[in-house]
Coordinates of C-alpha atoms in Angstrom, one line a residue:
Chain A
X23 CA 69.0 -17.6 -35.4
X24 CA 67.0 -18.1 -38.4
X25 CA 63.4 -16.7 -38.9
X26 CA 61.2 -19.1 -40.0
X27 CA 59.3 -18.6 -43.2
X28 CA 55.1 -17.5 -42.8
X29 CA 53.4 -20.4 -43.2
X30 CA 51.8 -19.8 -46.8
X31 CA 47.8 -19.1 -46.8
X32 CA 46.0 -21.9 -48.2
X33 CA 43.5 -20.3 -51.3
X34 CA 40.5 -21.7 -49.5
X35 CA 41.3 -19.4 -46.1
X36 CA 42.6 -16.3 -48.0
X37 CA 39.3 -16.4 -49.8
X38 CA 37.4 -17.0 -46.5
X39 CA 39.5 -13.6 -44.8
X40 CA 38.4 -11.7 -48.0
X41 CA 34.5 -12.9 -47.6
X42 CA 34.4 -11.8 -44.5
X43 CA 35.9 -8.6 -44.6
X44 CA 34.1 -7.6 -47.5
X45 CA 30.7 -9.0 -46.5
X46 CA 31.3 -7.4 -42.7
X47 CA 29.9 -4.2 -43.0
X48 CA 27.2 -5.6 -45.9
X49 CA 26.5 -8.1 -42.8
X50 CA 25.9 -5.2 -40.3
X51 CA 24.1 -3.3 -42.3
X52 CA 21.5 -6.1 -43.4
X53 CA 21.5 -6.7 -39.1
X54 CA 20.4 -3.3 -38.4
X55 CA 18.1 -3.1 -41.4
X56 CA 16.8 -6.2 -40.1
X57 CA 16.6 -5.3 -36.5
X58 CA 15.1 -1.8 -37.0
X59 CA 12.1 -4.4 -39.4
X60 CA 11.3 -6.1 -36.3
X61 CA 11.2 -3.1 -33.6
X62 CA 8.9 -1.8 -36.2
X63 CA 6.9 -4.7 -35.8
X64 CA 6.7 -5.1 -32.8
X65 CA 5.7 -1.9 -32.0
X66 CA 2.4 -1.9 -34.4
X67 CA 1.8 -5.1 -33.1
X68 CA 1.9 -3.9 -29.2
X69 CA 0.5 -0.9 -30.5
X70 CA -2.4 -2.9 -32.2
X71 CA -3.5 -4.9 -29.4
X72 CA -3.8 -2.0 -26.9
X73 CA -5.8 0.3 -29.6
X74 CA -8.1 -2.8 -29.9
X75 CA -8.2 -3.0 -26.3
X76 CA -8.9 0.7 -25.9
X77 CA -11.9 1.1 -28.1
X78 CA -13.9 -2.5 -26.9
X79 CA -15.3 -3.1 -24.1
X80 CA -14.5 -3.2 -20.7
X81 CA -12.9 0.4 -20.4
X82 CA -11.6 0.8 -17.0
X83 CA -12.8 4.3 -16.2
X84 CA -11.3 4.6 -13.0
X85 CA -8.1 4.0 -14.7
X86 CA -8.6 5.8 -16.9
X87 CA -9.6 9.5 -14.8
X88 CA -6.8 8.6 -12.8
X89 CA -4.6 8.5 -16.0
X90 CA -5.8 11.7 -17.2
X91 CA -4.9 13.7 -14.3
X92 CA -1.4 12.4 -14.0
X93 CA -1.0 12.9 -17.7
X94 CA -3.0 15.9 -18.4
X95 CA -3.6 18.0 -15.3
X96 CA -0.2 17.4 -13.5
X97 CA 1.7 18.8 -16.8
X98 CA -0.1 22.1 -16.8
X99 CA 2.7 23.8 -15.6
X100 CA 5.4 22.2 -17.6
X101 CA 3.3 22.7 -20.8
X102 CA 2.3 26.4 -19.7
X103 CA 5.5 27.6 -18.8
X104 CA 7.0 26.3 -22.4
X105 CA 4.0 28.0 -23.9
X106 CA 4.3 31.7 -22.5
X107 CA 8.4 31.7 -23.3
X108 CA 7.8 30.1 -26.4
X109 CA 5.1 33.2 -27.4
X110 CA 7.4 35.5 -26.2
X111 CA 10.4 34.5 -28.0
X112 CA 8.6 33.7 -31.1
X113 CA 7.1 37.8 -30.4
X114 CA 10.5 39.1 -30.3
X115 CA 12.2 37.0 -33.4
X116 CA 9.1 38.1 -35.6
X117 CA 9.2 42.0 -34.9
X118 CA 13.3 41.2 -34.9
X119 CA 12.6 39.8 -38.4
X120 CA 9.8 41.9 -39.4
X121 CA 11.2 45.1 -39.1
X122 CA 13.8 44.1 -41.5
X123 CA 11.1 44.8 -44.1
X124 CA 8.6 47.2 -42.2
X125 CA 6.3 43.8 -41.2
X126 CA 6.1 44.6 -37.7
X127 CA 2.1 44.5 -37.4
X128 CA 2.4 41.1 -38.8
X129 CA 3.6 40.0 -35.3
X130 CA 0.3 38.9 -33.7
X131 CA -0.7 37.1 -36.9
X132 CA 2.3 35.0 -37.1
X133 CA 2.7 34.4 -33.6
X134 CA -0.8 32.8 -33.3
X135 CA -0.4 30.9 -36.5
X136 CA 3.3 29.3 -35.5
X137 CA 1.7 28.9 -31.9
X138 CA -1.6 27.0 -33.3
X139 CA -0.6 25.0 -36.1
X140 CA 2.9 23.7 -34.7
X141 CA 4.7 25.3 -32.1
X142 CA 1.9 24.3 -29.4
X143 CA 1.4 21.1 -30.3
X144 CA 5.5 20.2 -31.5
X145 CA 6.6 21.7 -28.5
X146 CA 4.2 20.1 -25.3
X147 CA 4.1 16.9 -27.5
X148 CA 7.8 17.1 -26.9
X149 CA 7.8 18.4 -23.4
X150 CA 5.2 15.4 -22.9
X151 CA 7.5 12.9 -24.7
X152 CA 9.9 13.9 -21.3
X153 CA 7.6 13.9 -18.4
X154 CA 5.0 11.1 -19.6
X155 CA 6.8 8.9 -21.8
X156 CA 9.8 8.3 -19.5
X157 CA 7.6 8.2 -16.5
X158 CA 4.9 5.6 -18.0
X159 CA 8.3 3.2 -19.2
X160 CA 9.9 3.6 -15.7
X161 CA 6.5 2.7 -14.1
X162 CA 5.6 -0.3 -16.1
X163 CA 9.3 -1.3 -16.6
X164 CA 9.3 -0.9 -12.7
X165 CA 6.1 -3.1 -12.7
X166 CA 7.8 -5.9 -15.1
X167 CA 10.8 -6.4 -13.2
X168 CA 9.0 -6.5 -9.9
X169 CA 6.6 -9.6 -11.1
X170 CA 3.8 -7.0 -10.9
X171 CA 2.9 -7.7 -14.7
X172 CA 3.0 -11.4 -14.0
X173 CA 0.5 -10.8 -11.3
X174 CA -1.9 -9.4 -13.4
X175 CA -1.8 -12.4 -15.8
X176 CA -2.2 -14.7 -12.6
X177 CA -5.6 -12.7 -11.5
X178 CA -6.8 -13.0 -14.9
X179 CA -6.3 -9.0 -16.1
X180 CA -5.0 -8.1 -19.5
X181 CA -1.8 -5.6 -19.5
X182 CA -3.2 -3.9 -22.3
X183 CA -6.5 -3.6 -20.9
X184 CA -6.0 -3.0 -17.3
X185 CA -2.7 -0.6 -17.7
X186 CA -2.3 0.3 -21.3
X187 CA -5.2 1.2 -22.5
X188 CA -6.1 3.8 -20.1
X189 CA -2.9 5.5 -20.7
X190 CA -3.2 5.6 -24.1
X191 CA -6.7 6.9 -23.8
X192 CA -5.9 9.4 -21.2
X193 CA -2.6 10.6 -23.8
X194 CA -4.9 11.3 -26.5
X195 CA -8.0 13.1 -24.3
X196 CA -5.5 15.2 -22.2
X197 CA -3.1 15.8 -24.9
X198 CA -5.8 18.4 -27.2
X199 CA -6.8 20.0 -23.5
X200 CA -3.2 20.8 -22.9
X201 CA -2.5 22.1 -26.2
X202 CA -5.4 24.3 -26.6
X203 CA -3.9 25.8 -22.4
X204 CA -0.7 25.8 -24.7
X205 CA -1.9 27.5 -27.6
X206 CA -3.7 30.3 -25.2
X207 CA -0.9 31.0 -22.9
X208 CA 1.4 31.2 -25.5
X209 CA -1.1 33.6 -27.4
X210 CA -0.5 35.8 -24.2
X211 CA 3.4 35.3 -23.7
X212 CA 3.3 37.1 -27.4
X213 CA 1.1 39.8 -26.2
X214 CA 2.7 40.4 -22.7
X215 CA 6.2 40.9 -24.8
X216 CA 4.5 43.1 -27.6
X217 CA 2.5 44.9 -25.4
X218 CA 5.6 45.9 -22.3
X219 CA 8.6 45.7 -24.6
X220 CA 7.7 46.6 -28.5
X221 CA 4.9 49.0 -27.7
X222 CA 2.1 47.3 -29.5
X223 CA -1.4 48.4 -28.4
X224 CA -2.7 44.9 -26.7
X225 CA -6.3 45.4 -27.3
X226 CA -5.5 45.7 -31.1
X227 CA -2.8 42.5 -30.7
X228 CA -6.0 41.0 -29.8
X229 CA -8.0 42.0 -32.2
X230 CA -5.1 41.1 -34.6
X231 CA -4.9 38.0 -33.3
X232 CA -8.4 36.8 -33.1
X233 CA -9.0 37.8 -37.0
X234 CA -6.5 36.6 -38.3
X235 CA -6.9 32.8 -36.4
X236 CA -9.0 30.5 -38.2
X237 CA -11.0 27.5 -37.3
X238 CA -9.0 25.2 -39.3
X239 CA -5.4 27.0 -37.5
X240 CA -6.9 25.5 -34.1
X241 CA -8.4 22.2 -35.2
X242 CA -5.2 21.2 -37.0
X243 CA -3.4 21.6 -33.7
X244 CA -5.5 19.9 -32.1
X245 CA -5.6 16.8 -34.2
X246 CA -1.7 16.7 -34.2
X247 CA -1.8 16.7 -29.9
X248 CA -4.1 14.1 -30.5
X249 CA -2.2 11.7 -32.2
X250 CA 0.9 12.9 -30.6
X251 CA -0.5 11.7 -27.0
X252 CA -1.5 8.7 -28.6
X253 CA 2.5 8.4 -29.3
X254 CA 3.7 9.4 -26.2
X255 CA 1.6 6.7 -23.8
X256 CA 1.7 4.3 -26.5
X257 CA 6.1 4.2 -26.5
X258 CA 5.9 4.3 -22.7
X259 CA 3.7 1.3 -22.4
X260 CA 5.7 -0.3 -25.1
X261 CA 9.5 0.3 -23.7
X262 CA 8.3 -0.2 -19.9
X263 CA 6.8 -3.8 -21.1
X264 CA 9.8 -4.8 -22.6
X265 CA 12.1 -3.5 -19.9
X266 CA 14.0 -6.3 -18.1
X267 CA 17.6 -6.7 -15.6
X268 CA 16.7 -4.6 -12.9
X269 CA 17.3 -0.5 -12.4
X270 CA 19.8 -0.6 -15.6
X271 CA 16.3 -2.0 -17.6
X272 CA 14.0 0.6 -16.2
X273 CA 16.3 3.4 -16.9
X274 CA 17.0 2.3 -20.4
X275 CA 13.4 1.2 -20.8
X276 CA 12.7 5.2 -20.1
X277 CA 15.4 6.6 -22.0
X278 CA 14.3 4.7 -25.0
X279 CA 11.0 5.9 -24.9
X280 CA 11.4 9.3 -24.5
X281 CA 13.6 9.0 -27.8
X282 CA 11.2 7.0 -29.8
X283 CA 8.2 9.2 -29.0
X284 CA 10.0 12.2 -29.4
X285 CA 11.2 11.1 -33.2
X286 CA 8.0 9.4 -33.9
X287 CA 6.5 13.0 -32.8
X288 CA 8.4 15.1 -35.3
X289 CA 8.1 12.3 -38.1
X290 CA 4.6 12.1 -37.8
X291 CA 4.5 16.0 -37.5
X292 CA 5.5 16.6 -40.9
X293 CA 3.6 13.8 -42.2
X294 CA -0.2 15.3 -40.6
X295 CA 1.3 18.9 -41.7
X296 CA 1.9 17.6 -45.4
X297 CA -2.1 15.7 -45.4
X298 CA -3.3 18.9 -44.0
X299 CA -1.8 21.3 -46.4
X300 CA -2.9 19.0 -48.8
X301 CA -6.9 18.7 -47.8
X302 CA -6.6 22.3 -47.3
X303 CA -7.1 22.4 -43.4
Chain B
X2 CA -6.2 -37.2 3.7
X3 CA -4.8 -37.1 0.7
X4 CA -6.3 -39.4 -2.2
X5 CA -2.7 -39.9 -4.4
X6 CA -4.3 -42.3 -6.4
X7 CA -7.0 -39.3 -7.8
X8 CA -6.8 -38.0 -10.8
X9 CA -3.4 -35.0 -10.3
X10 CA -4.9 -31.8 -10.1
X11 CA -1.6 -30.3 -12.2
X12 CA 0.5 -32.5 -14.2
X13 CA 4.0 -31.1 -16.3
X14 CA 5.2 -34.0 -18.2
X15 CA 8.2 -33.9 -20.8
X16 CA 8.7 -29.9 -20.0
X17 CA 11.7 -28.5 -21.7
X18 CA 12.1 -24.8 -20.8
X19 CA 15.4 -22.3 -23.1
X20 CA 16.4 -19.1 -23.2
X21 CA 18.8 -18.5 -25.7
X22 CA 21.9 -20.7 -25.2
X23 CA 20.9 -22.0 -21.7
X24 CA 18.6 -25.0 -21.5
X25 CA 17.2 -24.6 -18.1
X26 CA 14.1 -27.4 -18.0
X27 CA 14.9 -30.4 -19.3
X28 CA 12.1 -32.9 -19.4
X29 CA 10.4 -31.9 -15.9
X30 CA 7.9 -34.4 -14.9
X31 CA 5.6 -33.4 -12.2
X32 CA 2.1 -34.2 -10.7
X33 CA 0.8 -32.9 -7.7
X34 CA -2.7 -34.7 -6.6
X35 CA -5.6 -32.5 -4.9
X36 CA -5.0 -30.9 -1.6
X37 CA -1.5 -32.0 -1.9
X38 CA 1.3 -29.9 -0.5
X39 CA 4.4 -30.1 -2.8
X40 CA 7.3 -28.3 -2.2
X41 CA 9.8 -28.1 -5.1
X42 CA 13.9 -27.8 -3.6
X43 CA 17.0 -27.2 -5.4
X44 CA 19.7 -24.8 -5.8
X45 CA 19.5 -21.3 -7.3
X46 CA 19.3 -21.1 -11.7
X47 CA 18.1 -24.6 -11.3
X48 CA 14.9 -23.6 -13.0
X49 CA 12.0 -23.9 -9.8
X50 CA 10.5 -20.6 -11.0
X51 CA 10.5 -20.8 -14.7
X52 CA 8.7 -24.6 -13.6
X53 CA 5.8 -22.9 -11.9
X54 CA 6.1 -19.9 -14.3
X55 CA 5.7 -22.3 -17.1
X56 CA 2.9 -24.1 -15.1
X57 CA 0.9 -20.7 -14.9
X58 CA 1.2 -20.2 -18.5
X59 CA 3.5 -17.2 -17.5
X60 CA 6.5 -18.6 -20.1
X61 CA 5.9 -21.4 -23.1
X62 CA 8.1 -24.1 -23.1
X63 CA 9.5 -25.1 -26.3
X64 CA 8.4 -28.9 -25.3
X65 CA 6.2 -30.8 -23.0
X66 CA 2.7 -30.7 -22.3
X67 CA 0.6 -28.8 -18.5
X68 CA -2.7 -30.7 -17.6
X69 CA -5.0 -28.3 -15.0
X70 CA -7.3 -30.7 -13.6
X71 CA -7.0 -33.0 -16.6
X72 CA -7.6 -30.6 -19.4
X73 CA -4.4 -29.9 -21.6
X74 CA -3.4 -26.3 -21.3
X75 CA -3.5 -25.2 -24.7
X76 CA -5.1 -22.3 -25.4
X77 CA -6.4 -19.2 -24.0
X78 CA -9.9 -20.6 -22.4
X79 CA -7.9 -24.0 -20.7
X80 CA -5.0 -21.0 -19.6
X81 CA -8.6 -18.9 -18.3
X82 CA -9.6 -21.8 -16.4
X83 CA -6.5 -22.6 -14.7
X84 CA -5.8 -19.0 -13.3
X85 CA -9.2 -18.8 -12.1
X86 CA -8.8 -21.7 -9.8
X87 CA -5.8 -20.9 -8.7
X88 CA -3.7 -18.6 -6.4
X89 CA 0.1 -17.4 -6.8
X90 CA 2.4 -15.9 -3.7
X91 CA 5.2 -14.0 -5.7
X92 CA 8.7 -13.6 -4.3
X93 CA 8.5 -10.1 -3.7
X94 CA 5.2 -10.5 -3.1
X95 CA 4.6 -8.2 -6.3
X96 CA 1.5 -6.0 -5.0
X97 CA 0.6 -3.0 -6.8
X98 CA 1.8 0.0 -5.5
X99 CA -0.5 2.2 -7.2
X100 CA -3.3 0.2 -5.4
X101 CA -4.6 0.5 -1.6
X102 CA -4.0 -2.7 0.7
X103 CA -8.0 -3.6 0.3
X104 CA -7.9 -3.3 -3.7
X105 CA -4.8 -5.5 -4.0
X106 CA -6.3 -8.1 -2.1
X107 CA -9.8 -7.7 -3.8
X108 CA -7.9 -7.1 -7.0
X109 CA -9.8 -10.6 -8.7
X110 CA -13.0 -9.8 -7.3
X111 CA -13.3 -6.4 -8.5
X112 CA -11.6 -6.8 -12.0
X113 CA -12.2 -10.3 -13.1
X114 CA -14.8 -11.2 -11.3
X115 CA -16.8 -8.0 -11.6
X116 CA -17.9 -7.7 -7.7
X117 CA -18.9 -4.3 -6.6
X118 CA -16.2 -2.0 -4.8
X119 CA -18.1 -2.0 -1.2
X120 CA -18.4 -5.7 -1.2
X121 CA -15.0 -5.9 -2.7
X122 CA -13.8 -4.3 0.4
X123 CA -15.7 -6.0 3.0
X124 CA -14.5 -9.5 1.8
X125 CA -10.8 -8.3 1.1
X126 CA -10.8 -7.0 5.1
X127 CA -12.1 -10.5 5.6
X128 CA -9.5 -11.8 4.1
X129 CA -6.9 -9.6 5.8
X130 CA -8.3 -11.1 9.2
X131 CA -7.1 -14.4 7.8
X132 CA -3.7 -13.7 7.5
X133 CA -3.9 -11.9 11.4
X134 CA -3.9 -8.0 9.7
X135 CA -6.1 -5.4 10.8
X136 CA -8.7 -3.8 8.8
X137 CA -6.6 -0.8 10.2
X138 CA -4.3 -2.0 7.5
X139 CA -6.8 -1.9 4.4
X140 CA -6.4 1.4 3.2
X141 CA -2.7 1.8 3.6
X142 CA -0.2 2.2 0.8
X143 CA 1.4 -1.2 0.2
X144 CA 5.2 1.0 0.6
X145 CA 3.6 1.7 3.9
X146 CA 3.9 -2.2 5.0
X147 CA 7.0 -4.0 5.9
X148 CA 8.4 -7.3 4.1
X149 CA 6.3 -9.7 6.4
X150 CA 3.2 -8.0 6.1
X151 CA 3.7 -7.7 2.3
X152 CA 3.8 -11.4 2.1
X153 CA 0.6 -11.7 4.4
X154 CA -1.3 -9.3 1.9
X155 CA 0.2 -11.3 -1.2
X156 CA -1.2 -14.7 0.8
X157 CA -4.4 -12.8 1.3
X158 CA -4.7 -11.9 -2.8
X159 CA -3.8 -15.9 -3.3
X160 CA -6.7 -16.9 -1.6
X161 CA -9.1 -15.1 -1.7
X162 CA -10.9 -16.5 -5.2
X163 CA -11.2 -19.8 -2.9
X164 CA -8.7 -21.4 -5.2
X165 CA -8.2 -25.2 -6.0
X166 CA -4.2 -24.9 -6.4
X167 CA -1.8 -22.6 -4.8
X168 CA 2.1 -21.4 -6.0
X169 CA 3.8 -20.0 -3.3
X170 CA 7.4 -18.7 -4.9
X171 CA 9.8 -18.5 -2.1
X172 CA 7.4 -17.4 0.2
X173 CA 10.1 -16.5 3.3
X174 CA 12.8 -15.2 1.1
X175 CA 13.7 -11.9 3.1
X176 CA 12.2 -12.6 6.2
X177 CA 13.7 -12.9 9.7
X178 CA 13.3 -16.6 11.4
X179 CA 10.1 -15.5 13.7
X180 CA 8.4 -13.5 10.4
X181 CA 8.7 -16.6 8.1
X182 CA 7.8 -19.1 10.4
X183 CA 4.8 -17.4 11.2
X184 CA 4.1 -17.1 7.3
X185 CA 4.6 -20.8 7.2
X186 CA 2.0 -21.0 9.7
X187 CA -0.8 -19.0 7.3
X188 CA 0.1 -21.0 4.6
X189 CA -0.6 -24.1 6.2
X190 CA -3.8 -22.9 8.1
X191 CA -5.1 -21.1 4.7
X192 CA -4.2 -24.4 2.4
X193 CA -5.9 -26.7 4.9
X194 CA -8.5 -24.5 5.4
X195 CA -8.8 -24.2 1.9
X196 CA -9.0 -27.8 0.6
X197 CA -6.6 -26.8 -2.0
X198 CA -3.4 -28.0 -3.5
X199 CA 0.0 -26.1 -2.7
X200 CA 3.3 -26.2 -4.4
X201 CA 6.0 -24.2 -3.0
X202 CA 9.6 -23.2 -3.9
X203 CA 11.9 -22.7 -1.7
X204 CA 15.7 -22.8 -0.5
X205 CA 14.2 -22.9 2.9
X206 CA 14.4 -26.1 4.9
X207 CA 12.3 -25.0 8.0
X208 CA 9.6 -24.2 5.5
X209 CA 10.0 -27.4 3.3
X210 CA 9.6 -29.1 6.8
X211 CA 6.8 -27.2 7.6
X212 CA 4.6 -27.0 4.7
X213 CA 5.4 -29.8 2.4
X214 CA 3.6 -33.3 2.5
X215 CA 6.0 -34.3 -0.5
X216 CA 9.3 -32.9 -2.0
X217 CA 10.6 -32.9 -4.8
X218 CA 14.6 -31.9 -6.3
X219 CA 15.0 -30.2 -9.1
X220 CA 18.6 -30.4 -10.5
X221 CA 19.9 -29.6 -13.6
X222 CA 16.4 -28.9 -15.4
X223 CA 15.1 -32.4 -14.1
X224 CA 13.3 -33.6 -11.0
X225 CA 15.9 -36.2 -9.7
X226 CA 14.0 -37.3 -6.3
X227 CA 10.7 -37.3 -5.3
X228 CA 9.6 -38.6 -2.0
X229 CA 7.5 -38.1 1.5
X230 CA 9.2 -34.9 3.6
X231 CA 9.8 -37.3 6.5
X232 CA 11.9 -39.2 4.0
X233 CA 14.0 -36.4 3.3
X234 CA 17.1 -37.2 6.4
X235 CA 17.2 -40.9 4.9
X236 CA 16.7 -40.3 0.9
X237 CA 19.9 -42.1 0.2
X238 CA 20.3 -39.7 -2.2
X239 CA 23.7 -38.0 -2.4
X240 CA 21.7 -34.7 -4.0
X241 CA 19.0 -34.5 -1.3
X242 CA 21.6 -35.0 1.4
X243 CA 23.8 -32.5 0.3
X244 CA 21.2 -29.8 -0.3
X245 CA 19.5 -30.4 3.1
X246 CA 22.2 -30.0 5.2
X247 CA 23.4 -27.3 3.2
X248 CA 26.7 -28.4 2.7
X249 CA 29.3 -26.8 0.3
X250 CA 31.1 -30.3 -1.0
X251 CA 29.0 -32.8 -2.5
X252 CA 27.8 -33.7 -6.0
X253 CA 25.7 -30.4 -6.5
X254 CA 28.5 -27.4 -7.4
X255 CA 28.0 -23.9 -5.6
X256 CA 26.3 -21.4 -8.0
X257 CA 29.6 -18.9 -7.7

């Protein structure tokens, strides 16, 4: 038995082979450059329509009360319990730290100031990110694949007005209330460790505490949970609408928006903190 | 009786309908003339509710034009116009969960309309009445209903903005024999009553008997018969006779 000879490459398909392996991964990579272009479009344009839609008339107020309790009151606990172990852990790293260099009385001061300016408003926005974000995607993803959205059109409501808006209004109302709970409680999970385990005196914490916080500390954080909550309803709304194929949709509509808010929070954390240090607030 | 010869209250013509590589309308032609009952047959992925979908301006086909009442549906006023004056029975029956009995049926009249909550109430019990539910059942939790009287509260949201036209989307899907032909009965009582225009999808025959004045067969993205229901045993159509007696061999394949 004789092999038979390879059939010989004609120059026209060895070049095509070599195009295409060299241009594969140039070809994925101008794909996902490309793909991640239009999410990002998308998304200011969704985002766009429902900011319009929250700040012109008609505002559903019922909506939107109902909105803020689900968002905001209903995630007290969630937001306070992060808060007080947060405080306490911060409490215990600082005098851990602080004694290294005899800075233990520094410990109120810098657990106010990581609590105030990011801590309380990182930490719920990402706590948030969790409870809201994945349960506003699941409910309007559960709406979209149930015809619910398509219902709406057919009576004549807007999505963005009638179930967008509200929660986006409610995200960035509730979302300063919950911080400045957070910022409080976590103030006191500090003091509760200083005072029972490092033997601080906790009406001078206190006093410590309350001169050293300024104004600016507390508005700062407060401005950050407010854009943060815009975040959080705004990725919910927009994975849930664009959910589709059942449970598997809805369940990947919320996974996808607990991700997105939860990166667009820390990006856009570091971008408020650099304008801030920069206009001196 | 029904005036054919008057100007169609919906009209599809040349309607081409994709999504991605799958062409599912391909040049649907349809009129349905006022206080007409249409009902729209064929088999399932044949494209019946992307046709009404399209016809509610809920998807854009690529092709084609949708006249409501004459006027092209074009833009967002014409699209305004035509889901003001009319009424749509989902599948599921799609009610909001989040939302009381009462305020899904009142749902138009409260948010569209603008008509105060304790009014609201009193007309959307009225309209429960119609479809034989209690005001008992106004303030319940739509989870709280079972799948017939989901459809009778999705009927009373259709109808309750008095509308010219009607899409009923598989409006017994789901339902035992009794259950759906009882809905057939409200549908025909509330179109008549009504004065208004229906067309209907379904895979139902006791339903397409029952509520249809015409029927048309949509098959492979075009409408291949169209003809009088009592037509339907003799339609000499190999398509028609295939699908009504629900058999297995014939010129339509299964969709398995």
């Amino acid at each position: 038995m004789t092999a038979s000879p390879a059939p010989a490459q004609t120059p026209k398909a060895k070049s095509h082979i070599e195009d295409s392996l060299i241009l594969r991964p140039f070809r994925l990579i101008g794909r996902t450059v490309l793909g991640g272009f239009r999410e990002i479009g998308r998304i200011a344009s969704f985002s766009g329509r429902v900011l319009i839609a929250a700040v012109t008339p008609v505002i559903y107020l019922r909506e939107v009360l109902r909105q803020c309790l689900k968002i905001g009151y209903y995630s007290l606990p969630v937001v306070g319990l992060t808060a007080v172990f947060i405080g306490a852990a911060l409490a215990l790293n600082i005098y851990t730290g602080g004694s290294r260099f005899n800075a233990e009385q520094f410990v109120p001061a810098i657990v106010v100031l990581g609590i105030t300016r990011e801590l309380g408003p990182v930490l719920a926005g990402l706590m948030l990110a969790g409870r809201v974000s994945a349960g506003i995607a699941a409910e309007i993803g559960a709406m979209r694949v149930t015809e619910q959205i398509d219902a709406l059109l057919t009576l004549s409501a807007k999505p963005e007005r009638y179930l967008y808006a509200p929660r986006v209004i409610a995200g960035i109302l509730t979302m300063p209330l919950l911080v400045l709970v957070a910022n409080i409680i976590g103030v006191l999970g500090g003091w509760l460790v200083a005072v029972g385990a490092l033997e601080f005196n906790g009406s001078l914490y206190i006093r410590n505490t309350l001169s050293f916080v300024t104004a600016n500390d507390i508005w700062s954080g407060l401005i950050k949970a407010a854009v943060f909550g815009g975040i959080i309803s705004l990725m919910g709304c927009y994975q849930g609408d664009r959910s589709k194929g059942g449970a598997g949709g809805v369940g990947r509509a919320a996974t996808l928006a607990v991700v997105g808010a939860a990166v667009l929070i820390l990006a856009s954390n570091y971008i408020l903190t650099s304008i801030f240090v920069r206009v001196g607030l | 009786m029904i005036d054919f010869s008057a100007k169609p209250i919906l009209e599809l013509k040349n309607v081409h309908k994709t999504f991605g590589p799958k062409q599912v309308l391909r040049g649907v032609d349809l009129a349905v003339a006022p206080g007409q009952s249409l009902v729209i047959i064929g088999g399932s992925g044949t494209g019946k509710s992307v046709t009404i979908k399209s016809a509610l301006g809920l998807m854009t086909p690529e092709q084609g034009e949708i006249r409501f009442d004459g006027e092209l549906v074009s833009n967002r006023k014409t699209l305004d116009t035509l889901r003001r004056r009319t009424g749509m029975l989902f599948q599921g029956g799609a009610l909001f969960d989040s939302l009381a009995v009462w305020e899904n049926v009142a749902f138009a009249l409260i948010y569209r309309d603008g008509v105060g909550r304790g009014e609201a109430r009193k007309r959307a019990i009225e309209n429960l009445a119609k479809v034989r539910l209690p005001a008992s059942a106004a303030d319940l939790r739509t989870a709280e209903l079972s799948g017939g009287m989901q459809k009778r509260v999705a009927l009373a949201r259709a109808i309750i903005a008095t509308p010219d036209l009607i899409f009923f989307d598989e409006p017994t899907t789901g339902l035992d024999p009794i259950t759906a032909d009882a809905v057939n009965n409200l549908i025909v009582e509330q179109v008549k009553a009504l004065g208004a225009a229906a067309v209907t999808i379904t895979h139902d025959m006791a339903s397409v008997r029952k509520i249809a004045d015409e029927v048309a067969m949509l098959h492979e993205g075009r409408i291949i018969w169209r003809g009088p229901v009592s037509a339907l045993d003799n339609s000499g159509n190999a398509h028609i006779d295939q699908f009504v007696h629900g058999r297995a061999e014939g010129p339509i394949q299964p969709a398995i």
